[in-house]
Amino acid sequence: MINKLVLENLKHRPVRTLLSVLAIAIEVTMILTLVGLSRGMLDEAGRRAKGVGADVWIRPPGSSAISFSSAPMSEGLLKYFGEQPHVTVATGTIAQPIGGIDTVTGVDLEKFSRLSGGFRYLAGGPFQAPDDILVDERYAKQNHLEVGSQLKLLNKQWRVCGIFETGKLARLVLPLARLQELTGNTGKLTQIFVKLDDPKLTNEMVRSFKQKLPDYAIYSIEEFTSLFSVNNVPGLKPFIYVVIAISVIVGFLVVFLSMYTAVLERTREIGILKSLGAGPNYILSILLRETFVLAAVGSLLGILFSFGTRWLILEFAGATLTAMITPDWWPTTTIIAVGGAVMGSLYPGWKAIKQDALEALSYE
Amino acid sequence: MSRSGSLISIHNLSKSYRVGEVTVDALRGVDLEVGASEFLSIVGPSGSGKSTLFHILGGLTPPTRGSVSIDGVNLAEMSDAGRTNMRKTKVGFVFQKYNLLPTLTARDNIAIARHIAGKPLEHDAWFTEVLDLLGISGRLDHKPRAMSGGEQQRVAIARAIVNHPAILLADEPTGNLDTKNSDAVLNVLRGLNERLGQTILMITHNHEAAAYGHRIVNMRDGQIVY
Ligand SMILES: Nc1ncnc2c1ncn2[C@@H]1O[C@H](COP(=O)(O)OP(=O)(O)OP(=O)(O)O)[C@@H](O)[C@H]1O
Ligand SMILES: [Mg+2]
């Protein structure tokens, strides 16, 4: 019976209901999109790292999995690693930021092939001329590039010579030596990959490399990809928390206002219910159920919207951004939305209980 | 104090409202006995305290002084929760207008009174008879705005007695109705009283309406005058 009254009340003011639901949906979408974006980006980086096929990653002293140090390593290290037992391939790359979060990577294609089986070309093929560049499928799609297209990078015109399947190491690839020379880093590398003849020896080898080169950041591939998590990106977690807090406040305020006006508008109805013998719990239960329906429908809609925002991100910014759908966050965001909404309806509920039934029922 | 046979005993009842610095004496020493199955009309000028008397009887506000007992239970000794409870079962209210919840159908307006009292929602044989008597059986699935004022008022009466209250308090139930609707509502009240023995207290400004009652009580300046 209460549920019927709640539904009728919600239907009675469709715009109010719609706006409240929409506000809660946006709150939920905001959280889910941010989390999905963070996870998607990290997951994508992790997968590209795995796609390289190396067993051990070496980064310059003072760097982490996520960020590069400004001091690159010397190419001489390749020779050193190549001479170590069980090492079958050792190769290096240099990464150059090109604005935003994009980077272009210099790769020694011949050695990289031995490491990873090489890029899988969807169109075109390896470098043929000094001004050739390779791009991955997603970057090509986003920027409407085909084999033969021109691309301006690092103040130079490049010709796309091949498009490779996304998911291996990088998005934009130049010959290693060419990029080193262009950026004044001849003989320098930003990361080194090592492949072993037996992957089971990875942990042992990592330990022994670390002993010999204590300053360098040396990871097994497992370790390296596990570092691509929200916890390891400086500032990301607090950022997510701030966005959640803002979302909750917005949801709280909208529900507060919505329920507050509902209580004011229904002064007489609340008075009638009281005259029929409805106690505080009954009145509160009506308002809380109404709030709960708003929050639940809003959360559901917010989850649906998050598929939409993911589509938008992939469609319009797919070259640089990826987003994931994160079902494990659905309960969390729903609880957050319902919690904020319930808090928002507490004061209106209290006001409804305290409201004088007589004043509500007086005629003039 | 209560005379034997009285359903309602009111003795020396006073009620003062404080409005800012001013004290308004709405009731000043009311004595009244109402017997079971009586139909009592209360008339009096505006501001004479008629509604206030009802609000105290219905437990919507506590008295300042004096004693009121309904069915042997003294209201003055009741807590807020006790008075809320009393409204569920002992008294039924009908007001001048806007009595119904606008978003619910007539049927659901009646059902919610059952629900609040914690009773099953099905109509018993007695209530089916009431609905026939009120002539609203065919209007139950309409919402208030699709009904005439008289029909709304009759639904409000049905709702007020659906929980078998000891007393029905009707505060100017015809005050907002035309003659035709007003007659229908008054006939319904008399029918309820005669056929089902429902105790009714009715406030009215209209002397023709007051004549429907067994007894007429006049109020003036917060007191009953004879
Ligand atoms: N909640 C209240 N707060 C302050 N004063 C009140 C309140 N309710 C009633 N009064 C005052 O008490 C007096 C009696 O009011 P009451 O409503 O009982 O009169 P009434 O006989 O029902 O009048 P009417 O015929 O106009 O309905 C009036 O002076 C009124 O202003
Ligand atoms: Mg009055």
mmCIF file with all atom_site columns, C-alpha atoms in Angstrom, chain B residues 59-141:
data_model
loop_
_atom_site.group_PDB
_atom_site.id
_atom_site.type_symbol
_atom_site.label_atom_id
_atom_site.label_alt_id
_atom_site.label_comp_id
_atom_site.label_asym_id
_atom_site.label_entity_id
_atom_site.label_seq_id
_atom_site.pdbx_PDB_ins_code
_atom_site.Cartn_x
_atom_site.Cartn_y
_atom_site.Cartn_z
_atom_site.occupancy
_atom_site.B_iso_or_equiv
_atom_site.pdbx_formal_charge
_atom_site.auth_seq_id
_atom_site.auth_comp_id
_atom_site.auth_asym_id
_atom_site.auth_atom_id
_atom_site.pdbx_PDB_model_num
ATOM 1  C CA . GLY B 1 59  ? -5.784  13.612 19.711 1.00 0.00 ? 59  GLY B CA 1
ATOM 2  C CA . LEU B 1 60  ? -4.270  16.004 17.178 1.00 0.00 ? 60  LEU B CA 1
ATOM 3  C CA . THR B 1 61  ? -3.380  18.408 19.968 1.00 0.00 ? 61  THR B CA 1
ATOM 4  C CA . PRO B 1 62  ? -3.262  17.996 23.752 1.00 0.00 ? 62  PRO B CA 1
ATOM 5  C CA . PRO B 1 63  ? -5.609  19.920 26.066 1.00 0.00 ? 63  PRO B CA 1
ATOM 6  C CA . THR B 1 64  ? -4.230  22.657 28.327 1.00 0.00 ? 64  THR B CA 1
ATOM 7  C CA . ARG B 1 65  ? -6.515  21.852 31.264 1.00 0.00 ? 65  ARG B CA 1
ATOM 8  C CA . GLY B 1 66  ? -9.441  19.608 32.051 1.00 0.00 ? 66  GLY B CA 1
ATOM 9  C CA . SER B 1 67  ? -10.247 16.027 31.241 1.00 0.00 ? 67  SER B CA 1
ATOM 10 C CA . VAL B 1 68  ? -11.467 14.263 28.117 1.00 0.00 ? 68  VAL B CA 1
ATOM 11 C CA . SER B 1 69  ? -12.231 10.593 27.991 1.00 0.00 ? 69  SER B CA 1
ATOM 12 C CA . ILE B 1 70  ? -13.389 8.534  25.070 1.00 0.00 ? 70  ILE B CA 1
ATOM 13 C CA . ASP B 1 71  ? -14.650 5.042  25.711 1.00 0.00 ? 71  ASP B CA 1
ATOM 14 C CA . GLY B 1 72  ? -13.287 5.253  29.258 1.00 0.00 ? 72  GLY B CA 1
ATOM 15 C CA . VAL B 1 73  ? -9.746  6.267  28.187 1.00 0.00 ? 73  VAL B CA 1
ATOM 16 C CA . ASN B 1 74  ? -8.467  9.597  29.461 1.00 0.00 ? 74  ASN B CA 1
ATOM 17 C CA . LEU B 1 75  ? -6.761  11.568 26.671 1.00 0.00 ? 75  LEU B CA 1
ATOM 18 C CA . ALA B 1 76  ? -4.914  13.868 29.038 1.00 0.00 ? 76  ALA B CA 1
ATOM 19 C CA . GLU B 1 77  ? -2.821  10.967 30.259 1.00 0.00 ? 77  GLU B CA 1
ATOM 20 C CA . MET B 1 78  ? -1.806  9.873  26.774 1.00 0.00 ? 78  MET B CA 1
ATOM 21 C CA . SER B 1 79  ? 1.601   10.157 25.181 1.00 0.00 ? 79  SER B CA 1
ATOM 22 C CA . ASP B 1 80  ? 2.105   11.334 21.593 1.00 0.00 ? 80  ASP B CA 1
ATOM 23 C CA . ALA B 1 81  ? 2.332   7.713  20.502 1.00 0.00 ? 81  ALA B CA 1
ATOM 24 C CA . GLY B 1 82  ? -0.825  6.875  22.446 1.00 0.00 ? 82  GLY B CA 1
ATOM 25 C CA . ARG B 1 83  ? -2.747  9.647  20.715 1.00 0.00 ? 83  ARG B CA 1
ATOM 26 C CA . THR B 1 84  ? -1.433  8.539  17.310 1.00 0.00 ? 84  THR B CA 1
ATOM 27 C CA . ASN B 1 85  ? -2.641  5.058  18.115 1.00 0.00 ? 85  ASN B CA 1
ATOM 28 C CA . MET B 1 86  ? -6.032  6.364  19.165 1.00 0.00 ? 86  MET B CA 1
ATOM 29 C CA . ARG B 1 87  ? -6.489  8.038  15.778 1.00 0.00 ? 87  ARG B CA 1
ATOM 30 C CA . LYS B 1 88  ? -6.041  4.702  14.079 1.00 0.00 ? 88  LYS B CA 1
ATOM 31 C CA . THR B 1 89  ? -9.009  3.082  15.732 1.00 0.00 ? 89  THR B CA 1
ATOM 32 C CA . LYS B 1 90  ? -11.061 5.315  18.011 1.00 0.00 ? 90  LYS B CA 1
ATOM 33 C CA . VAL B 1 91  ? -11.798 8.372  15.897 1.00 0.00 ? 91  VAL B CA 1
ATOM 34 C CA . GLY B 1 92  ? -12.406 9.084  12.251 1.00 0.00 ? 92  GLY B CA 1
ATOM 35 C CA . PHE B 1 93  ? -11.999 12.591 10.807 1.00 0.00 ? 93  PHE B CA 1
ATOM 36 C CA . VAL B 1 94  ? -13.813 14.304 7.960  1.00 0.00 ? 94  VAL B CA 1
ATOM 37 C CA . PHE B 1 95  ? -12.733 17.841 7.149  1.00 0.00 ? 95  PHE B CA 1
ATOM 38 C CA . GLN B 1 96  ? -14.285 20.609 5.108  1.00 0.00 ? 96  GLN B CA 1
ATOM 39 C CA . LYS B 1 97  ? -12.370 19.937 1.915  1.00 0.00 ? 97  LYS B CA 1
ATOM 40 C CA . TYR B 1 98  ? -9.300  18.389 0.358  1.00 0.00 ? 98  TYR B CA 1
ATOM 41 C CA . ASN B 1 99  ? -9.749  15.353 2.532  1.00 0.00 ? 99  ASN B CA 1
ATOM 42 C CA . LEU B 1 100 ? -8.359  12.841 0.106  1.00 0.00 ? 100 LEU B CA 1
ATOM 43 C CA . LEU B 1 101 ? -4.842  12.041 -1.000 1.00 0.00 ? 101 LEU B CA 1
ATOM 44 C CA . PRO B 1 102 ? -4.902  13.423 -4.552 1.00 0.00 ? 102 PRO B CA 1
ATOM 45 C CA . THR B 1 103 ? -2.595  10.821 -6.079 1.00 0.00 ? 103 THR B CA 1
ATOM 46 C CA . LEU B 1 104 ? -4.599  7.804  -4.935 1.00 0.00 ? 104 LEU B CA 1
ATOM 47 C CA . THR B 1 105 ? -7.916  6.424  -6.168 1.00 0.00 ? 105 THR B CA 1
ATOM 48 C CA . ALA B 1 106 ? -10.939 6.419  -3.851 1.00 0.00 ? 106 ALA B CA 1
ATOM 49 C CA . ARG B 1 107 ? -10.359 2.740  -3.210 1.00 0.00 ? 107 ARG B CA 1
ATOM 50 C CA . ASP B 1 108 ? -6.731  3.308  -2.249 1.00 0.00 ? 108 ASP B CA 1
ATOM 51 C CA . ASN B 1 109 ? -7.597  6.325  -0.126 1.00 0.00 ? 109 ASN B CA 1
ATOM 52 C CA . ILE B 1 110 ? -9.778  4.011  1.900  1.00 0.00 ? 110 ILE B CA 1
ATOM 53 C CA . ALA B 1 111 ? -7.257  1.179  1.827  1.00 0.00 ? 111 ALA B CA 1
ATOM 54 C CA . ILE B 1 112 ? -4.474  3.352  3.210  1.00 0.00 ? 112 ILE B CA 1
ATOM 55 C CA . ALA B 1 113 ? -6.525  4.001  6.350  1.00 0.00 ? 113 ALA B CA 1
ATOM 56 C CA . ARG B 1 114 ? -6.789  0.229  6.794  1.00 0.00 ? 114 ARG B CA 1
ATOM 57 C CA . HIS B 1 115 ? -3.087  -0.116 6.166  1.00 0.00 ? 115 HIS B CA 1
ATOM 58 C CA . ILE B 1 116 ? -2.127  2.570  8.664  1.00 0.00 ? 116 ILE B CA 1
ATOM 59 C CA . ALA B 1 117 ? -4.268  0.819  11.277 1.00 0.00 ? 117 ALA B CA 1
ATOM 60 C CA . GLY B 1 118 ? -2.513  -2.443 10.430 1.00 0.00 ? 118 GLY B CA 1
ATOM 61 C CA . LYS B 1 119 ? -5.686  -4.159 9.292  1.00 0.00 ? 119 LYS B CA 1
ATOM 62 C CA . PRO B 1 120 ? -6.275  -6.389 6.238  1.00 0.00 ? 120 PRO B CA 1
ATOM 63 C CA . LEU B 1 121 ? -7.229  -4.494 3.107  1.00 0.00 ? 121 LEU B CA 1
ATOM 64 C CA . GLU B 1 122 ? -10.253 -6.577 2.063  1.00 0.00 ? 122 GLU B CA 1
ATOM 65 C CA . HIS B 1 123 ? -13.651 -5.056 2.645  1.00 0.00 ? 123 HIS B CA 1
ATOM 66 C CA . ASP B 1 124 ? -15.871 -6.984 5.020  1.00 0.00 ? 124 ASP B CA 1
ATOM 67 C CA . ALA B 1 125 ? -19.641 -7.367 4.585  1.00 0.00 ? 125 ALA B CA 1
ATOM 68 C CA . TRP B 1 126 ? -20.235 -4.425 6.917  1.00 0.00 ? 126 TRP B CA 1
ATOM 69 C CA . PHE B 1 127 ? -18.086 -2.120 4.854  1.00 0.00 ? 127 PHE B CA 1
ATOM 70 C CA . THR B 1 128 ? -19.652 -3.251 1.592  1.00 0.00 ? 128 THR B CA 1
ATOM 71 C CA . GLU B 1 129 ? -22.951 -2.164 3.088  1.00 0.00 ? 129 GLU B CA 1
ATOM 72 C CA . VAL B 1 130 ? -21.416 1.190  4.018  1.00 0.00 ? 130 VAL B CA 1
ATOM 73 C CA . LEU B 1 131 ? -20.222 1.735  0.475  1.00 0.00 ? 131 LEU B CA 1
ATOM 74 C CA . ASP B 1 132 ? -23.695 1.002  -0.867 1.00 0.00 ? 132 ASP B CA 1
ATOM 75 C CA . LEU B 1 133 ? -25.198 3.352  1.651  1.00 0.00 ? 133 LEU B CA 1
ATOM 76 C CA . LEU B 1 134 ? -22.786 6.093  0.588  1.00 0.00 ? 134 LEU B CA 1
ATOM 77 C CA . GLY B 1 135 ? -23.492 5.445  -3.075 1.00 0.00 ? 135 GLY B CA 1
ATOM 78 C CA . ILE B 1 136 ? -19.822 5.426  -4.105 1.00 0.00 ? 136 ILE B CA 1
ATOM 79 C CA . SER B 1 137 ? -19.412 1.755  -5.010 1.00 0.00 ? 137 SER B CA 1
ATOM 80 C CA . GLY B 1 138 ? -19.168 2.722  -8.668 1.00 0.00 ? 138 GLY B CA 1
ATOM 81 C CA . ARG B 1 139 ? -16.612 5.495  -8.132 1.00 0.00 ? 139 ARG B CA 1
ATOM 82 C CA . LEU B 1 140 ? -13.945 3.590  -6.284 1.00 0.00 ? 140 LEU B CA 1
ATOM 83 C CA . ASP B 1 141 ? -11.417 3.530  -9.102 1.00 0.00 ? 141 ASP B CA 1
#
